[in-house]
GROMACS .gro file of N, CA, C and O in nm:
model
  352
    1MET      N    1  13.332   5.529   6.508
    1MET     CA    2  13.203   5.486   6.557
    1MET      C    3  13.221   5.440   6.702
    1MET      O    4  13.307   5.359   6.733
    2ASP      N    5  13.137   5.491   6.788
    2ASP     CA    6  13.141   5.453   6.929
    2ASP      C    7  13.039   5.344   6.956
    2ASP      O    8  12.928   5.347   6.905
    3GLU      N    9  13.080   5.247   7.036
    3GLU     CA   10  12.989   5.142   7.079
    3GLU      C   11  12.988   5.140   7.230
    3GLU      O   12  13.091   5.156   7.294
    4ARG      N   13  12.871   5.121   7.284
    4ARG     CA   14  12.855   5.121   7.429
    4ARG      C   15  12.854   4.978   7.481
    4ARG      O   16  12.777   4.896   7.434
    5LEU      N   17  12.938   4.950   7.577
    5LEU     CA   18  12.941   4.819   7.643
    5LEU      C   19  12.875   4.832   7.779
    5LEU      O   20  12.891   4.932   7.847
    6PRO      N   21  12.800   4.730   7.820
    6PRO     CA   22  12.741   4.736   7.954
    6PRO      C   23  12.849   4.729   8.061
    6PRO      O   24  12.959   4.679   8.038
    7GLN      N   25  12.816   4.782   8.178
    7GLN     CA   26  12.912   4.783   8.287
    7GLN      C   27  12.950   4.642   8.330
    7GLN      O   28  13.065   4.613   8.354
    8TYR      N   29  12.851   4.554   8.337
    8TYR     CA   30  12.875   4.415   8.374
    8TYR      C   31  12.834   4.327   8.258
    8TYR      O   32  12.716   4.323   8.221
    9LEU      N   33  12.927   4.254   8.198
    9LEU     CA   34  12.899   4.177   8.079
    9LEU      C   35  12.812   4.055   8.105
    9LEU      O   36  12.747   4.004   8.014
   10HIS      N   37  12.808   4.007   8.228
   10HIS     CA   38  12.729   3.888   8.257
   10HIS      C   39  12.581   3.919   8.279
   10HIS      O   40  12.500   3.829   8.286
   11ARG      N   41  12.545   4.046   8.289
   11ARG     CA   42  12.405   4.082   8.311
   11ARG      C   43  12.333   4.099   8.177
   11ARG      O   44  12.390   4.150   8.082
   12PRO      N   45  12.206   4.059   8.170
   12PRO     CA   46  12.131   4.076   8.044
   12PRO      C   47  12.097   4.222   8.020
   12PRO      O   48  12.097   4.303   8.112
   13VAL      N   49  12.066   4.254   7.896
   13VAL     CA   50  12.025   4.390   7.860
   13VAL      C   51  11.890   4.417   7.924
   13VAL      O   52  11.799   4.335   7.917
   14GLN      N   53  11.876   4.534   7.987
   14GLN     CA   54  11.750   4.569   8.051
   14GLN      C   55  11.690   4.693   7.987
   14GLN      O   56  11.761   4.787   7.953
   15ILE      N   57  11.558   4.689   7.970
   15ILE     CA   58  11.481   4.805   7.925
   15ILE      C   59  11.379   4.829   8.035
   15ILE      O   60  11.297   4.741   8.063
   16LEU      N   61  11.385   4.947   8.096
   16LEU     CA   62  11.311   4.976   8.217
   16LEU      C   63  11.352   4.872   8.322
   16LEU      O   64  11.468   4.861   8.354
   17TRP      N   65  11.262   4.796   8.378
   17TRP     CA   66  11.302   4.693   8.476
   17TRP      C   67  11.281   4.553   8.422
   17TRP      O   68  11.284   4.456   8.495
   18PHE      N   69  11.263   4.542   8.289
   18PHE     CA   70  11.244   4.412   8.225
   18PHE      C   71  11.370   4.372   8.148
   18PHE      O   72  11.440   4.457   8.095
   19ALA      N   73  11.395   4.243   8.139
   19ALA     CA   74  11.498   4.192   8.049
   19ALA      C   75  11.446   4.211   7.906
   19ALA      O   76  11.328   4.234   7.884
   20SER      N   77  11.534   4.201   7.809
   20SER     CA   78  11.494   4.230   7.671
   20SER      C   79  11.384   4.136   7.622
   20SER      O   80  11.289   4.180   7.555
   21ASP      N   81  11.392   4.008   7.652
   21ASP     CA   82  11.286   3.916   7.607
   21ASP      C   83  11.154   3.941   7.681
   21ASP      O   84  11.047   3.929   7.623
   22GLU      N   85  11.161   3.980   7.808
   22GLU     CA   86  11.040   4.014   7.882
   22GLU      C   87  10.976   4.140   7.826
   22GLU      O   88  10.854   4.150   7.818
   23PHE      N   89  11.058   4.236   7.787
   23PHE     CA   90  11.006   4.362   7.735
   23PHE      C   91  10.929   4.340   7.605
   23PHE      O   92  10.821   4.397   7.585
   24VAL      N   93  10.983   4.256   7.518
   24VAL     CA   94  10.912   4.224   7.393
   24VAL      C   95  10.780   4.154   7.425
   24VAL      O   96  10.676   4.184   7.364
   25LEU      N   97  10.781   4.065   7.520
   25LEU     CA   98  10.660   3.994   7.560
   25LEU      C   99  10.557   4.089   7.620
   25LEU      O  100  10.438   4.081   7.588
   26VAL      N  101  10.601   4.182   7.703
   26VAL     CA  102  10.510   4.279   7.764
   26VAL      C  103  10.447   4.368   7.657
   26VAL      O  104  10.326   4.389   7.655
   27LEU      N  105  10.530   4.422   7.566
   27LEU     CA  106  10.476   4.509   7.462
   27LEU      C  107  10.377   4.436   7.372
   27LEU      O  108  10.269   4.488   7.343
   28SER      N  109  10.412   4.317   7.329
   28SER     CA  110  10.322   4.244   7.240
   28SER      C  111  10.192   4.206   7.312
   28SER      O  112  10.084   4.215   7.254
   29THR      N  113  10.200   4.168   7.439
   29THR     CA  114  10.079   4.133   7.514
   29THR      C  115   9.990   4.255   7.534
   29THR      O  116   9.867   4.246   7.519
   30VAL      N  117  10.048   4.370   7.565
   30VAL     CA  118   9.968   4.490   7.585
   30VAL      C  119   9.901   4.533   7.454
   30VAL      O  120   9.783   4.570   7.454
   31PHE      N  121   9.974   4.526   7.343
   31PHE     CA  122   9.913   4.562   7.214
   31PHE      C  123   9.800   4.467   7.176
   31PHE      O  124   9.693   4.511   7.133
   32VAL      N  125   9.821   4.338   7.193
   32VAL     CA  126   9.716   4.241   7.160
   32VAL      C  127   9.597   4.259   7.255
   32VAL      O  128   9.481   4.253   7.212
   33ALA      N  129   9.622   4.284   7.384
   33ALA     CA  130   9.513   4.304   7.479
   33ALA      C  131   9.434   4.430   7.446
   33ALA      O  132   9.312   4.434   7.461
   34ALA      N  133   9.503   4.535   7.397
   34ALA     CA  134   9.433   4.658   7.359
   34ALA      C  135   9.347   4.635   7.234
   34ALA      O  136   9.238   4.691   7.223
   35ILE      N  137   9.396   4.555   7.143
   35ILE     CA  138   9.320   4.528   7.021
   35ILE      C  139   9.201   4.437   7.051
   35ILE      O  140   9.088   4.463   7.008
   36VAL      N  141   9.223   4.331   7.127
   36VAL     CA  142   9.117   4.236   7.157
   36VAL      C  143   9.017   4.297   7.255
   36VAL      O  144   8.896   4.290   7.234
   37GLY      N  145   9.067   4.356   7.362
   37GLY     CA  146   8.982   4.422   7.460
   37GLY      C  147   8.898   4.324   7.541
   37GLY      O  148   8.907   4.203   7.527
   38GLY      N  149   8.816   4.379   7.625
   38GLY     CA  150   8.723   4.300   7.704
   38GLY      C  151   8.792   4.208   7.804
   38GLY      O  152   8.904   4.230   7.847
   39MET      N  153   8.720   4.102   7.838
   39MET     CA  154   8.770   4.006   7.936
   39MET      C  155   8.891   3.928   7.884
   39MET      O  156   8.979   3.893   7.961
   40LEU      N  157   8.894   3.903   7.753
   40LEU     CA  158   9.010   3.832   7.697
   40LEU      C  159   9.136   3.915   7.710
   40LEU      O  160   9.244   3.864   7.742
   41GLY      N  161   9.126   4.045   7.688
   41GLY     CA  162   9.241   4.134   7.704
   41GLY      C  163   9.292   4.137   7.847
   41GLY      O  164   9.411   4.131   7.873
   42TRP      N  165   9.197   4.147   7.942
   42TRP     CA  166   9.237   4.145   8.083
   42TRP      C  167   9.294   4.008   8.122
   42TRP      O  168   9.383   4.000   8.206
   43GLY      N  169   9.243   3.903   8.060
   43GLY     CA  170   9.298   3.769   8.085
   43GLY      C  171   9.442   3.757   8.037
   43GLY      O  172   9.525   3.694   8.102
   44LEU      N  173   9.471   3.819   7.922
   44LEU     CA  174   9.609   3.819   7.872
   44LEU      C  175   9.702   3.894   7.966
   44LEU      O  176   9.814   3.850   7.993
   45VAL      N  177   9.657   4.008   8.016
   45VAL     CA  178   9.739   4.085   8.109
   45VAL      C  179   9.760   4.007   8.239
   45VAL      O  180   9.871   4.004   8.294
   46ALA      N  181   9.656   3.940   8.287
   46ALA     CA  182   9.669   3.858   8.408
   46ALA      C  183   9.766   3.742   8.386
   46ALA      O  184   9.848   3.711   8.473
   47ALA      N  185   9.758   3.679   8.268
   47ALA     CA  186   9.852   3.570   8.237
   47ALA      C  187   9.995   3.623   8.232
   47ALA      O  188  10.088   3.556   8.277
   48LEU      N  189  10.012   3.742   8.179
   48LEU     CA  190  10.146   3.803   8.175
   48LEU      C  191  10.198   3.829   8.316
   48LEU      O  192  10.316   3.803   8.345
   49LEU      N  193  10.111   3.877   8.405
   49LEU     CA  194  10.153   3.904   8.542
   49LEU      C  195  10.187   3.777   8.618
   49LEU      O  196  10.266   3.780   8.713
   50LEU      N  197  10.132   3.665   8.578
   50LEU     CA  198  10.170   3.538   8.639
   50LEU      C  199  10.293   3.478   8.573
   50LEU      O  200  10.372   3.408   8.637
   51PHE      N  201  10.311   3.504   8.443
   51PHE     CA  202  10.421   3.443   8.368
   51PHE      C  203  10.557   3.505   8.405
   51PHE      O  204  10.656   3.431   8.416
   52ILE      N  205  10.562   3.636   8.423
   52ILE     CA  206  10.692   3.702   8.447
   52ILE      C  207  10.758   3.654   8.576
   52ILE      O  208  10.876   3.621   8.576
   53PRO      N  209  10.689   3.645   8.691
   53PRO     CA  210  10.756   3.590   8.810
   53PRO      C  211  10.798   3.444   8.792
   53PRO      O  212  10.904   3.403   8.841
   54TRP      N  213  10.718   3.365   8.718
   54TRP     CA  214  10.755   3.226   8.692
   54TRP      C  215  10.881   3.221   8.607
   54TRP      O  216  10.971   3.141   8.634
   55LYS      N  217  10.889   3.306   8.505
   55LYS     CA  218  11.006   3.309   8.418
   55LYS      C  219  11.131   3.352   8.494
   55LYS      O  220  11.239   3.301   8.473
   56ARG      N  221  11.115   3.447   8.585
   56ARG     CA  222  11.230   3.495   8.662
   56ARG      C  223  11.282   3.390   8.761
   56ARG      O  224  11.395   3.400   8.806
   57SER      N  225  11.202   3.291   8.793
   57SER     CA  226  11.247   3.185   8.881
   57SER      C  227  11.330   3.080   8.806
   57SER      O  228  11.390   2.994   8.868
   58LYS      N  229  11.333   3.088   8.674
   58LYS     CA  230  11.408   2.994   8.590
   58LYS      C  231  11.544   3.053   8.556
   58LYS      O  232  11.564   3.174   8.564
   59PRO      N  233  11.641   2.971   8.513
   59PRO     CA  234  11.772   3.025   8.475
   59PRO      C  235  11.765   3.104   8.345
   59PRO      O  236  11.670   3.093   8.268
   60ARG      N  237  11.869   3.187   8.324
   60ARG     CA  238  11.876   3.266   8.201
   60ARG      C  239  11.880   3.176   8.079
   60ARG      O  240  11.941   3.070   8.081
   61GLY      N  241  11.813   3.217   7.973
   61GLY     CA  242  11.810   3.138   7.851
   61GLY      C  243  11.706   3.029   7.852
   61GLY      O  244  11.706   2.942   7.765
   62PHE      N  245  11.616   3.031   7.948
   62PHE     CA  246  11.516   2.925   7.960
   62PHE      C  247  11.418   2.927   7.842
   62PHE      O  248  11.385   2.823   7.787
   63LEU      N  249  11.372   3.046   7.802
   63LEU     CA  250  11.274   3.055   7.694
   63LEU      C  251  11.328   3.006   7.559
   63LEU      O  252  11.259   2.931   7.491
   64PRO      N  253  11.448   3.048   7.517
   64PRO     CA  254  11.497   2.992   7.391
   64PRO      C  255  11.514   2.841   7.394
   64PRO      O  256  11.485   2.773   7.295
   65HIS      N  257  11.557   2.787   7.507
   65HIS     CA  258  11.572   2.642   7.516
   65HIS      C  259  11.437   2.571   7.518
   65HIS      O  260  11.423   2.460   7.466
   66LEU      N  261  11.338   2.635   7.577
   66LEU     CA  262  11.203   2.579   7.575
   66LEU      C  263  11.148   2.579   7.432
   66LEU      O  264  11.089   2.480   7.388
   67ALA      N  265  11.170   2.688   7.359
   67ALA     CA  266  11.127   2.693   7.218
   67ALA      C  267  11.203   2.590   7.135
   67ALA      O  268  11.145   2.529   7.044
   68TRP      N  269  11.329   2.567   7.166
   68TRP     CA  270  11.408   2.465   7.095
   68TRP      C  271  11.350   2.326   7.123
   68TRP      O  272  11.335   2.244   7.034
   69ARG      N  273  11.316   2.301   7.248
   69ARG     CA  274  11.261   2.171   7.287
   69ARG      C  275  11.128   2.144   7.217
   69ARG      O  276  11.097   2.031   7.182
   70TRP      N  277  11.048   2.248   7.197
   70TRP     CA  278  10.919   2.234   7.128
   70TRP      C  279  10.936   2.231   6.976
   70TRP      O  280  10.838   2.210   6.905
   71GLY      N  281  11.057   2.255   6.926
   71GLY     CA  282  11.082   2.252   6.783
   71GLY      C  283  11.048   2.381   6.711
   71GLY      O  284  11.036   2.383   6.589
   72LEU      N  285  11.034   2.493   6.785
   72LEU     CA  286  11.000   2.620   6.723
   72LEU      C  287  11.120   2.691   6.664
   72LEU      O  288  11.106   2.766   6.567
   73ILE      N  289  11.238   2.672   6.724
   73ILE     CA  290  11.361   2.732   6.672
   73ILE      C  291  11.468   2.625   6.668
   73ILE      O  292  11.454   2.518   6.728
   74ALA      N  293  11.574   2.655   6.595
   74ALA     CA  294  11.688   2.562   6.586
   74ALA      C  295  11.815   2.639   6.619
   74ALA      O  296  11.834   2.752   6.573
   75PHE      N  297  11.900   2.580   6.700
   75PHE     CA  298  12.030   2.639   6.729
   75PHE      C  299  12.129   2.592   6.624
   75PHE      O  300  12.129   2.474   6.586
   76ARG      N  301  12.210   2.683   6.577
   76ARG     CA  302  12.309   2.647   6.476
   76ARG      C  303  12.412   2.550   6.535
   76ARG      O  304  12.457   2.566   6.648
   77HIS      N  305  12.447   2.450   6.458
   77HIS     CA  306  12.551   2.352   6.493
   77HIS      C  307  12.514   2.266   6.614
   77HIS      O  308  12.601   2.209   6.679
   78TYR      N  309  12.387   2.258   6.647
   78TYR     CA  310  12.342   2.172   6.755
   78TYR      C  311  12.240   2.072   6.701
   78TYR      O  312  12.167   2.104   6.608
   79PRO      N  313  12.232   1.954   6.759
   79PRO     CA  314  12.131   1.858   6.712
   79PRO      C  315  11.991   1.903   6.751
   79PRO      O  316  11.973   1.990   6.836
   80GLY      N  317  11.893   1.840   6.691
   80GLY     CA  318  11.754   1.871   6.722
   80GLY      C  319  11.713   1.819   6.859
   80GLY      O  320  11.786   1.741   6.922
   81PRO      N  321  11.597   1.857   6.906
   81PRO     CA  322  11.554   1.816   7.041
   81PRO      C  323  11.519   1.668   7.052
   81PRO      O  324  11.512   1.615   7.162
   82THR      N  325  11.500   1.600   6.940
   82THR     CA  326  11.464   1.458   6.947
   82THR      C  327  11.585   1.367   6.935
   82THR      O  328  11.570   1.245   6.943
   83GLN      N  329  11.704   1.422   6.917
   83GLN     CA  330  11.825   1.341   6.905
   83GLN      C  331  11.860   1.280   7.040
   83GLN      O  332  11.860   1.348   7.143
   84THR      N  333  11.888   1.152   7.040
   84THR     CA  334  11.926   1.085   7.165
   84THR      C  335  12.076   1.062   7.173
   84THR      O  336  12.130   1.046   7.281
   85ARG      N  337  12.144   1.063   7.057
   85ARG     CA  338  12.290   1.046   7.056
   85ARG      C  339  12.351   1.156   6.972
   85ARG      O  340  12.296   1.198   6.871
   86PHE      N  341  12.468   1.203   7.017
   86PHE     CA  342  12.534   1.310   6.946
   86PHE      C  343  12.684   1.280   6.943
   86PHE      O  344  12.746   1.260   7.046
   87PHE      N  345  12.740   1.272   6.825
   87PHE     CA  346  12.883   1.247   6.807
   87PHE      C  347  12.949   1.373   6.753
   87PHE      O  348  12.907   1.422   6.649
   88GLU      N  349  13.050   1.423   6.821
   88GLU     CA  350  13.118   1.543   6.774
   88GLU      C  351  13.217   1.511   6.665
   88GLU      O  352  13.275   1.410   6.658
   0.00000   0.00000   0.00000
C-alpha cells in the first residue's frame, strides 16, 4: 500500500487554495446558502468572505482552540477550558 506524504510536513493540507478546515466551511456555507437562498444566502456568503481573511490572520489551530474554549469540543488528556489549575 502506497501512502503519499506532503512535500513539507509543517504545511497544512490544502484543497484548491483553501486549508482543509476552510474548505469544509466554504462547502457547507455554499450548500446552506443555496438551500436558504435570497438575502440570507447572500449574507452567509458575505460573512464567509469576511471570515476567511480574519481566520488567516490568526495562528494555525485557532478554530479548534476557539471551539475548545467555548466548550464545543474536548481535547484528549487536557483539562477543560474552565480549569484554573493543572497538575501533571
